[in-house]
Coordinates of C-alpha atoms and ligand atoms in Angstrom, one line a residue:
M1 CA 47.5 -23.0 -103.7
K2 CA 45.1 -25.2 -105.9
K3 CA 45.2 -28.6 -104.9
I4 CA 46.1 -30.0 -101.4
L5 CA 46.9 -33.7 -100.4
V6 CA 45.8 -35.0 -97.1
A7 CA 48.5 -37.5 -95.8
N8 CA 45.9 -39.2 -93.3
R9 CA 43.0 -41.0 -93.2
G10 CA 39.7 -41.5 -91.1
E11 CA 37.7 -38.9 -89.9
I12 CA 40.7 -36.2 -89.9
A13 CA 41.2 -36.5 -93.5
L14 CA 37.6 -36.3 -94.4
R15 CA 37.5 -33.3 -92.3
I16 CA 40.2 -31.8 -93.7
M17 CA 39.0 -32.2 -97.6
K18 CA 35.4 -30.9 -96.6
T19 CA 36.9 -27.3 -95.5
A20 CA 39.7 -27.3 -98.4
R21 CA 36.6 -28.5 -101.2
A22 CA 34.7 -25.6 -99.7
M23 CA 37.7 -23.2 -99.8
G24 CA 37.6 -24.1 -103.8
L25 CA 40.4 -26.5 -103.4
Q26 CA 41.0 -29.8 -105.2
V27 CA 41.4 -32.7 -102.6
V28 CA 44.1 -35.7 -103.3
A29 CA 43.8 -38.4 -100.7
I30 CA 46.0 -41.4 -100.1
Y31 CA 45.1 -44.6 -98.5
S32 CA 46.1 -48.0 -97.7
E33 CA 44.9 -51.4 -98.7
A34 CA 42.7 -51.6 -95.5
D35 CA 41.0 -48.2 -96.7
R36 CA 39.7 -48.9 -100.0
N37 CA 36.5 -47.9 -99.5
A38 CA 36.9 -45.6 -96.9
P39 CA 34.7 -42.1 -96.9
H40 CA 37.8 -40.2 -96.9
V41 CA 38.8 -42.2 -100.5
R42 CA 35.3 -41.5 -102.2
F43 CA 35.2 -38.1 -101.3
A44 CA 38.4 -36.8 -102.9
D45 CA 38.8 -35.7 -106.3
E46 CA 41.6 -38.2 -106.7
A47 CA 42.8 -41.2 -104.6
I48 CA 46.0 -43.0 -104.4
C49 CA 46.6 -46.4 -102.9
V50 CA 50.2 -46.0 -101.1
G51 CA 50.6 -49.7 -100.0
P52 CA 49.3 -52.4 -97.6
P53 CA 47.5 -51.8 -94.0
P54 CA 50.6 -51.2 -91.4
S55 CA 51.2 -48.0 -91.4
S56 CA 54.9 -47.9 -91.9
Q57 CA 53.8 -49.8 -95.2
S58 CA 51.6 -47.0 -96.2
Y59 CA 50.7 -43.9 -94.2
L60 CA 54.1 -43.6 -92.8
L61 CA 55.9 -43.3 -96.5
G62 CA 56.4 -39.9 -96.4
D63 CA 58.6 -40.1 -99.4
K64 CA 56.1 -42.2 -101.4
I65 CA 53.5 -39.6 -100.6
I66 CA 55.7 -36.4 -101.6
S67 CA 56.3 -38.2 -104.8
I68 CA 52.5 -39.0 -105.8
A69 CA 52.0 -35.3 -104.6
K70 CA 54.5 -34.3 -107.4
E71 CA 52.9 -36.2 -109.9
L72 CA 49.5 -35.5 -109.4
G73 CA 50.6 -31.1 -109.2
V74 CA 49.6 -30.9 -105.6
D75 CA 50.6 -27.6 -104.1
G76 CA 49.7 -28.1 -100.3
I77 CA 50.3 -31.3 -98.1
H78 CA 48.0 -31.4 -95.1
P79 CA 49.3 -33.8 -92.7
G80 CA 46.2 -34.0 -90.1
Y81 CA 47.2 -35.4 -86.4
G82 CA 49.5 -38.9 -85.8
F83 CA 51.2 -40.4 -88.4
L84 CA 53.5 -37.6 -90.0
S85 CA 52.4 -34.5 -88.7
E86 CA 54.8 -33.9 -86.2
N87 CA 57.8 -35.3 -88.4
A88 CA 60.3 -32.6 -88.8
N89 CA 62.1 -34.7 -92.0
F90 CA 58.8 -35.0 -93.7
A91 CA 58.0 -31.3 -93.1
K92 CA 61.1 -30.4 -94.6
A93 CA 61.2 -32.8 -97.4
V94 CA 57.8 -31.7 -98.5
T95 CA 59.0 -28.0 -98.4
D96 CA 62.2 -29.1 -100.5
A97 CA 59.8 -30.8 -103.0
G98 CA 58.6 -27.1 -103.5
I99 CA 55.0 -28.2 -102.0
T100 CA 53.9 -26.1 -98.9
F101 CA 53.5 -28.0 -95.8
I102 CA 50.5 -27.1 -94.1
G103 CA 51.9 -26.4 -90.7
P104 CA 54.8 -25.1 -88.5
S105 CA 58.4 -24.9 -89.8
P106 CA 60.3 -28.2 -89.4
A107 CA 62.8 -26.3 -87.0
A108 CA 59.6 -25.8 -84.5
I109 CA 58.4 -29.2 -84.8
E110 CA 61.5 -30.6 -83.9
V111 CA 62.1 -28.4 -80.5
M112 CA 58.6 -29.3 -79.5
G113 CA 59.0 -32.7 -80.3
S114 CA 61.1 -33.4 -77.5
K115 CA 59.7 -32.4 -74.0
L116 CA 63.5 -31.2 -72.6
A117 CA 64.2 -28.9 -76.1
A118 CA 60.8 -27.2 -75.4
K119 CA 61.6 -26.7 -71.8
D120 CA 65.1 -25.3 -72.6
A121 CA 63.5 -23.1 -75.6
V122 CA 60.9 -21.6 -73.3
K123 CA 63.0 -21.2 -70.3
D124 CA 63.5 -17.3 -70.9
Y125 CA 59.9 -16.3 -71.2
G126 CA 58.9 -16.6 -67.4
I127 CA 56.7 -19.4 -68.4
P128 CA 55.8 -21.5 -65.3
M129 CA 56.7 -25.0 -65.2
V130 CA 56.5 -28.2 -63.2
P131 CA 59.5 -28.2 -60.4
G132 CA 61.9 -30.8 -62.1
V133 CA 64.8 -31.2 -64.2
D134 CA 65.4 -29.6 -67.3
E135 CA 68.1 -32.2 -68.9
A136 CA 68.1 -36.1 -69.4
I137 CA 69.1 -37.5 -66.5
D138 CA 71.1 -41.5 -66.5
D139 CA 73.0 -40.9 -63.3
I140 CA 70.6 -43.1 -60.6
P141 CA 72.6 -41.6 -57.2
E142 CA 72.3 -38.3 -58.6
A143 CA 68.9 -38.4 -60.0
K144 CA 67.8 -40.0 -56.4
K145 CA 69.1 -36.8 -55.0
I146 CA 66.9 -34.7 -57.2
A147 CA 64.0 -36.7 -56.6
A148 CA 64.2 -36.1 -52.8
E149 CA 64.8 -32.2 -53.6
I150 CA 61.7 -32.2 -55.6
G151 CA 59.7 -34.3 -53.4
Y152 CA 57.7 -38.0 -53.8
P153 CA 55.7 -38.6 -55.6
I154 CA 57.5 -38.0 -58.7
L155 CA 56.8 -38.6 -62.4
I156 CA 59.9 -40.0 -65.1
K157 CA 59.2 -39.0 -68.2
A158 CA 60.9 -39.8 -71.8
S159 CA 61.8 -36.7 -73.6
A160 CA 60.5 -37.9 -76.8
G161 CA 57.3 -39.5 -75.2
G162 CA 53.9 -38.9 -76.6
G163 CA 50.2 -40.2 -76.3
G164 CA 50.7 -40.9 -72.8
K165 CA 53.6 -43.4 -73.4
G166 CA 56.9 -43.3 -71.1
M167 CA 55.6 -42.0 -68.0
R168 CA 56.6 -43.7 -64.3
I169 CA 55.2 -42.6 -61.4
V170 CA 57.6 -43.2 -58.4
E171 CA 56.2 -42.7 -54.7
N172 CA 59.3 -43.5 -52.9
E173 CA 63.1 -43.7 -53.0
A174 CA 62.8 -47.7 -52.7
E175 CA 61.1 -48.1 -56.0
F176 CA 63.2 -45.3 -57.9
E177 CA 65.8 -47.1 -59.8
S178 CA 63.4 -50.0 -61.0
Q179 CA 60.9 -47.5 -62.5
M180 CA 64.0 -45.5 -63.9
N181 CA 65.2 -48.7 -65.9
R182 CA 61.6 -49.3 -66.8
A183 CA 61.4 -45.6 -68.3
I184 CA 64.1 -45.5 -69.9
S185 CA 63.5 -49.3 -71.6
E186 CA 60.0 -48.4 -72.8
A187 CA 61.5 -44.8 -74.1
V188 CA 64.0 -47.3 -75.8
S189 CA 61.4 -49.5 -77.3
A190 CA 58.6 -46.9 -78.2
F191 CA 60.6 -44.1 -79.4
G192 CA 64.0 -45.4 -80.4
D193 CA 65.4 -42.4 -77.6
G194 CA 66.2 -43.6 -74.1
A195 CA 66.2 -40.0 -72.9
V196 CA 63.9 -39.5 -69.5
F197 CA 64.1 -36.9 -66.9
I198 CA 62.2 -36.1 -63.7
E199 CA 58.9 -33.9 -63.0
K200 CA 57.3 -33.4 -59.6
Y201 CA 53.9 -35.3 -60.0
I202 CA 51.1 -33.1 -59.4
G203 CA 48.6 -35.4 -57.4
S204 CA 45.1 -33.9 -58.9
P205 CA 46.2 -32.2 -62.0
R206 CA 43.5 -31.1 -64.7
H207 CA 44.8 -30.9 -68.3
I208 CA 44.0 -27.6 -69.8
E209 CA 45.6 -26.8 -73.4
I210 CA 45.5 -23.5 -75.4
Q211 CA 44.9 -23.3 -78.8
I212 CA 47.1 -20.9 -80.6
L213 CA 47.1 -19.5 -83.9
A214 CA 50.0 -17.7 -85.9
D215 CA 50.7 -15.9 -89.2
Q216 CA 53.9 -15.4 -91.0
H217 CA 53.6 -11.7 -90.3
G218 CA 54.3 -11.9 -86.8
N219 CA 50.7 -12.2 -85.7
T220 CA 49.8 -14.9 -83.0
V221 CA 46.3 -15.0 -80.8
H222 CA 44.8 -17.9 -78.6
L223 CA 41.8 -19.1 -79.2
F224 CA 41.2 -19.9 -75.5
E225 CA 41.3 -23.0 -73.5
R226 CA 40.1 -26.6 -73.6
E227 CA 39.3 -28.9 -71.0
C228 CA 41.0 -32.4 -71.3
S229 CA 41.4 -34.2 -67.8
I230 CA 38.6 -37.0 -68.7
Q231 CA 41.4 -39.3 -69.7
R232 CA 42.2 -43.3 -69.7
R233 CA 45.9 -44.2 -70.3
H234 CA 47.0 -40.7 -70.0
Q235 CA 45.2 -40.4 -73.2
K236 CA 41.7 -37.9 -73.3
V237 CA 38.2 -39.1 -74.3
V238 CA 36.3 -36.3 -73.3
E239 CA 37.0 -32.7 -73.6
E240 CA 35.0 -29.4 -73.7
A241 CA 35.8 -25.5 -73.8
P242 CA 35.6 -23.5 -72.1
S243 CA 36.9 -25.4 -69.2
A244 CA 34.3 -25.3 -66.1
V245 CA 36.9 -23.5 -63.7
L246 CA 39.1 -21.2 -65.6
T247 CA 38.5 -17.6 -64.1
P248 CA 38.7 -14.7 -67.1
A249 CA 42.0 -13.7 -65.0
I250 CA 43.9 -17.4 -65.4
R251 CA 42.3 -17.9 -69.0
K252 CA 44.4 -14.6 -69.8
A253 CA 47.4 -15.5 -68.0
M254 CA 47.5 -19.3 -69.7
G255 CA 46.5 -17.6 -73.2
E256 CA 49.4 -15.2 -72.9
A257 CA 51.8 -18.1 -71.9
A258 CA 50.4 -20.0 -74.7
I259 CA 51.2 -17.2 -77.2
K260 CA 54.9 -16.7 -75.4
V261 CA 55.6 -20.4 -76.2
A262 CA 54.5 -20.1 -79.7
E263 CA 56.9 -17.1 -80.2
A264 CA 59.8 -18.9 -78.4
C265 CA 59.9 -21.7 -81.4
D266 CA 58.6 -18.9 -84.2
Y267 CA 55.4 -21.0 -84.3
I268 CA 53.8 -20.8 -87.7
G269 CA 50.1 -22.4 -88.0
A270 CA 47.7 -23.8 -85.6
G271 CA 49.0 -25.2 -82.3
T272 CA 48.5 -26.7 -79.0
V273 CA 50.1 -25.6 -75.7
E274 CA 49.4 -27.9 -72.9
F275 CA 49.4 -27.3 -69.1
L276 CA 48.6 -29.0 -66.2
L277 CA 46.3 -27.3 -63.7
D278 CA 46.8 -27.9 -60.0
E279 CA 44.0 -27.7 -57.3
N280 CA 45.3 -24.4 -56.5
L281 CA 44.5 -23.1 -59.9
N282 CA 48.3 -22.9 -60.4
F283 CA 49.4 -23.8 -64.1
Y284 CA 52.4 -25.5 -65.4
F285 CA 53.3 -25.8 -69.1
L286 CA 53.6 -29.2 -70.3
E287 CA 54.3 -29.5 -73.8
M288 CA 53.6 -28.4 -77.1
N289 CA 51.9 -30.1 -80.0
T290 CA 52.9 -28.9 -83.4
R291 CA 49.7 -30.0 -85.4
L292 CA 45.8 -29.8 -85.4
Q293 CA 44.6 -31.3 -82.1
V294 CA 42.0 -34.1 -82.5
E295 CA 39.8 -32.0 -79.7
H296 CA 39.9 -28.9 -82.3
P297 CA 36.2 -29.3 -83.1
V298 CA 35.2 -27.8 -79.5
T299 CA 37.3 -24.5 -80.1
E300 CA 35.6 -23.9 -83.7
L301 CA 32.6 -24.0 -82.1
I302 CA 32.9 -21.6 -79.4
T303 CA 34.9 -19.2 -81.8
G304 CA 33.2 -19.5 -84.8
L305 CA 36.5 -20.1 -86.6
D306 CA 37.4 -23.2 -88.8
L307 CA 40.8 -24.2 -87.9
V308 CA 41.5 -26.1 -91.1
E309 CA 40.6 -23.1 -93.0
Q310 CA 42.7 -20.8 -90.5
Q311 CA 45.7 -23.1 -91.3
I312 CA 45.2 -23.1 -95.0
L313 CA 45.0 -19.2 -95.4
V314 CA 48.1 -19.3 -92.8
A315 CA 50.1 -21.5 -95.2
R316 CA 49.2 -19.3 -97.9
G317 CA 51.0 -16.3 -96.7
E318 CA 47.4 -14.6 -95.8
K319 CA 47.3 -12.5 -92.6
L320 CA 45.5 -13.1 -89.7
A321 CA 41.9 -11.6 -90.4
F322 CA 41.9 -10.8 -86.6
R323 CA 43.2 -9.7 -83.1
Q324 CA 43.0 -11.1 -80.0
E325 CA 40.4 -8.5 -78.7
D326 CA 38.0 -9.7 -81.6
L327 CA 37.9 -13.1 -80.2
Q328 CA 35.5 -14.3 -77.6
I329 CA 33.8 -17.3 -76.1
N330 CA 30.5 -18.1 -77.2
G331 CA 28.5 -20.7 -75.4
H332 CA 30.0 -24.3 -74.6
A333 CA 30.7 -27.5 -76.9
L334 CA 31.8 -30.8 -75.5
E335 CA 33.4 -33.6 -77.7
L336 CA 33.2 -37.5 -76.7
R337 CA 35.4 -39.5 -78.6
V338 CA 33.7 -42.6 -80.1
Y339 CA 36.4 -45.2 -79.8
A340 CA 36.1 -49.0 -81.1
E341 CA 37.0 -49.8 -77.4
D342 CA 35.3 -51.9 -74.7
P343 CA 35.2 -49.6 -71.2
M344 CA 34.4 -52.9 -69.2
D345 CA 37.2 -54.4 -70.5
N346 CA 39.8 -52.0 -69.5
F347 CA 39.3 -50.2 -72.8
L348 CA 40.8 -52.5 -74.7
P349 CA 40.4 -52.3 -78.6
S350 CA 36.9 -53.9 -79.9
I351 CA 37.3 -55.1 -83.2
G352 CA 35.0 -55.9 -85.8
T353 CA 32.3 -54.9 -88.3
L354 CA 30.1 -51.7 -87.8
S355 CA 26.7 -53.7 -88.2
R356 CA 24.7 -50.7 -87.5
Y357 CA 25.8 -46.8 -87.3
R358 CA 23.6 -44.3 -87.1
A359 CA 24.4 -41.0 -85.8
P360 CA 22.1 -38.8 -84.2
E361 CA 21.6 -35.4 -86.1
G362 CA 19.9 -31.9 -85.1
E363 CA 21.0 -28.3 -84.2
G364 CA 24.2 -27.8 -82.0
I365 CA 25.2 -31.8 -82.5
R366 CA 28.3 -32.4 -84.9
L367 CA 29.6 -35.8 -85.8
D368 CA 33.3 -35.8 -87.4
S369 CA 33.1 -39.5 -88.2
G370 CA 35.7 -41.7 -90.9
Y371 CA 33.4 -44.7 -91.1
E372 CA 29.7 -45.7 -92.3
E373 CA 27.5 -48.8 -91.4
G374 CA 29.0 -52.0 -92.4
M375 CA 32.7 -51.0 -92.5
E376 CA 35.4 -53.1 -90.4
I377 CA 37.4 -51.0 -87.7
P378 CA 40.8 -52.3 -89.2
I379 CA 43.3 -53.2 -86.1
H380 CA 46.2 -51.2 -88.0
Y381 CA 45.5 -47.8 -86.5
D382 CA 44.1 -45.9 -83.8
P383 CA 40.5 -46.9 -82.7
M384 CA 38.7 -43.7 -83.0
I385 CA 36.0 -43.9 -85.0
A386 CA 34.2 -40.8 -84.7
K387 CA 33.8 -37.6 -82.6
L388 CA 30.2 -36.4 -81.2
V389 CA 30.7 -32.9 -80.3
T390 CA 27.4 -30.9 -78.9
Y391 CA 27.3 -27.2 -78.9
A392 CA 24.8 -25.3 -76.7
P393 CA 24.5 -21.9 -74.9
S394 CA 25.8 -22.9 -71.7
R395 CA 27.4 -26.0 -70.1
A396 CA 24.2 -27.7 -68.5
A397 CA 22.4 -27.7 -71.9
A398 CA 25.5 -29.1 -73.9
I399 CA 25.9 -31.9 -71.5
Q400 CA 22.2 -32.2 -71.9
K401 CA 22.5 -32.5 -75.3
M402 CA 25.2 -34.8 -75.4
K403 CA 23.4 -37.2 -73.5
Q404 CA 20.2 -37.4 -75.7
A405 CA 22.8 -37.8 -78.5
I406 CA 24.5 -40.7 -77.1
E407 CA 20.9 -42.4 -76.3
E408 CA 20.4 -41.7 -80.0
F409 CA 23.7 -43.1 -81.5
E410 CA 22.9 -46.5 -83.0
L411 CA 26.0 -48.3 -83.0
E412 CA 26.4 -52.2 -82.9
G413 CA 29.0 -54.7 -83.9
I414 CA 31.6 -53.8 -81.5
A415 CA 32.0 -52.1 -78.3
S416 CA 32.7 -48.2 -77.5
T417 CA 33.2 -46.0 -75.4
L418 CA 29.5 -44.4 -76.2
P419 CA 28.3 -45.9 -72.7
F420 CA 31.5 -44.5 -70.8
G421 CA 30.1 -41.0 -72.2
Q422 CA 27.2 -41.8 -70.7
F423 CA 28.3 -42.6 -67.3
V424 CA 31.0 -39.3 -67.2
L425 CA 28.1 -37.3 -68.2
N426 CA 25.8 -38.3 -65.3
H427 CA 28.3 -38.5 -62.8
E428 CA 28.0 -35.8 -60.2
A429 CA 31.8 -34.6 -60.4
F430 CA 31.6 -34.1 -64.0
T431 CA 28.4 -32.0 -63.7
S432 CA 29.5 -30.1 -60.9
G433 CA 33.2 -29.2 -62.7
Q434 CA 34.8 -30.7 -60.1
F435 CA 37.3 -33.4 -61.5
D436 CA 40.9 -34.1 -62.3
T437 CA 43.0 -36.5 -64.7
H438 CA 41.7 -38.8 -62.1
F439 CA 38.7 -39.4 -63.1
V440 CA 38.5 -42.9 -64.5
K441 CA 40.4 -44.0 -61.7
H442 CA 38.4 -42.6 -58.7
Y443 CA 34.8 -43.1 -60.0
F444 CA 34.8 -45.7 -63.1
Q445 CA 34.1 -49.1 -62.7
P446 CA 32.9 -51.6 -65.3
E447 CA 29.8 -52.5 -63.1
N448 CA 28.8 -49.0 -63.9
I449 CA 28.0 -49.6 -67.2
K450 CA 26.7 -52.7 -66.8
Q451 CA 24.2 -51.2 -63.9
D452 CA 23.5 -48.7 -66.2
Q453 CA 22.3 -51.3 -69.3
Q454 CA 20.5 -53.1 -66.8
V455 CA 18.6 -50.5 -65.8
E456 CA 17.9 -49.4 -69.0
A457 CA 16.8 -53.1 -69.9
E458 CA 14.4 -53.0 -67.1
I459 CA 12.8 -50.0 -68.2
A460 CA 12.4 -51.2 -71.7
A461 CA 11.0 -54.5 -70.7
K462 CA 8.7 -52.8 -68.3
L463 CA 7.8 -50.2 -71.3
A464 CA 7.3 -53.5 -73.2
I465 CA 5.3 -55.4 -70.8
N466 CA 2.9 -52.0 -70.4
L467 CA 2.8 -51.6 -73.9
L468 CA 1.8 -55.1 -74.6
D469 CA -1.3 -55.0 -71.9
V470 CA -2.5 -52.1 -73.6
E471 CA -2.6 -53.8 -77.1
Q472 CA -4.0 -56.9 -75.2
K473 CA -6.9 -54.9 -73.6
K474 CA -7.5 -53.1 -77.4
L475 CA -7.6 -56.5 -79.0
K476 CA -9.7 -57.9 -76.5
V477 CA -7.8 -61.4 -77.6
P478 CA -5.3 -62.7 -75.4
V479 CA -1.8 -62.6 -77.0
L480 CA -0.5 -65.9 -77.7
S481 CA 3.4 -66.6 -76.7
T482 CA 5.6 -67.1 -79.8
A483 CA 6.0 -71.3 -78.5
T484 CA 2.2 -71.4 -78.4
W485 CA 2.1 -69.6 -81.8
R486 CA 4.1 -72.3 -83.4
E487 CA 2.6 -75.1 -81.6
N488 CA -0.7 -73.7 -83.1
R489 CA 0.6 -73.7 -86.7
Ligands
ADP501 P1 52.2 -37.0 -73.9 O1 53.0 -36.5 -74.4 O2 52.6 -38.6 -73.6 O3 50.9 -36.7 -74.1 P2 52.0 -35.3 -71.8 O4 53.2 -34.4 -71.1 O5 51.1 -34.4 -72.5 O6 52.8 -36.3 -72.1 O7 51.1 -35.9 -70.8 C1 49.9 -36.5 -70.3 C2 49.2 -36.7 -69.3 O8 49.9 -37.1 -68.3 C3 48.7 -35.3 -68.6 O9 47.6 -34.7 -69.3 C4 48.8 -35.8 -67.5 O10 47.4 -36.6 -67.6 C5 50.0 -36.7 -67.1 N1 50.5 -36.1 -66.5 C6 52.0 -35.5 -67.3 N2 53.0 -34.7 -66.3 C7 52.5 -34.9 -65.4 C8 52.6 -34.7 -63.9 N3 53.8 -33.7 -63.6 N4 52.3 -34.5 -63.1 C9 51.0 -35.1 -63.0 N5 50.4 -35.8 -64.1 C10 51.2 -35.7 -65.3

């Protein structure tokens, strides 16, 4: 493999290209008209515009991307995450065009892309699953009977669901029918597939996922866990590795279960097996994501591996250079997703221009970013600007480093999740490690950030007054207010 095309944008496109170039490969970028001046476009050796801003007219045009790749003599396509990364037809079309798809086989993508097919594929492997049904339901009286057997509250989920969409909690039988109808129509409009199923709603779950890596020679290892319980709208905002609550025995059991899930679909490359962990530390298989995950940097930091490099090596047919027993966790890593969203307004996207954008730097700080100062955040894509990652020998030190990094991060022009991150890191539930996926619901109110900002403003004002006082004493002359100064001119 000599030349790869990255079928993506933003921070992940840049992050993949950096590793590819470090491996001596040439890199090709694609971009939409909205991303003409984006860093990933400038970084690439060659860059081709694929179309107007909406992703359906640019980043999702699989056939067009493949024909560009052929024209430029590309021999590998990396899909990143989102867009075409979990599209089995695209993976197949890439392979059919004689280009290496840097990811798993189309069959593995297809099986794991459906939550029901995934459950079915792993059912003979003894993997713990959330109690529920393993096939689509459309018969309401029958579904009610099953729900009563499982016990309320239950969760109705779209089989094709993703990104936290297509899920409905049902508290009791009275609301079953209306919630089920809503879940179906949501699933149809979001995924074009109305298949839904029922799962027990785990009351206080943690979201813990295992990174796996498999080569083409039958070797599969796991790279430990990532804790992703700090979520809004069932989507992650803060992640860490390792988890504050896993014991070595549970880690081992989850790792082994994840490897079995991977083997159940003949998985190749880097993938993530997601689990829920209940209060009693029982774990249940949720789904598998057949791609590089947004939060992969925390795993890279604690294992010392470059996951994109591993993906490329595996895609080239190389054997994994290590066995499970060679791998160990070193230190602790945290990631904060810096979204252009307003935590004071329900995490709604905040559009505008990054009028100031200066990221913190230093040992143990990593920033994976797709933007630069002066750039506009396009409304067409996911509003994530960057991932701020810290790494230190201990969890407490990684938290401290992240708090300092957030403080030093200068970001103006749009609202972001930076102050929310600061709130999380200061919260006792987070520092003690005793939290679940309801962290935001239980503890976060916009006032928390307002209060924080007010306290900061008061401290800043007091410091300024003190400084003024000191300066005045030094000068021994009265300092005139701006108004007086103007009048005197
Ligand atoms: P998606 O594919 O949309 O991301 P997942 O199945 O991965 O959906 O679930 C996303 C999140 O939804 C989980 O991290 C968890 O917070 C919540 N969730 C999913 N299933 C359950 C369940 N059975 N009980 C409680 N929470 C759940």
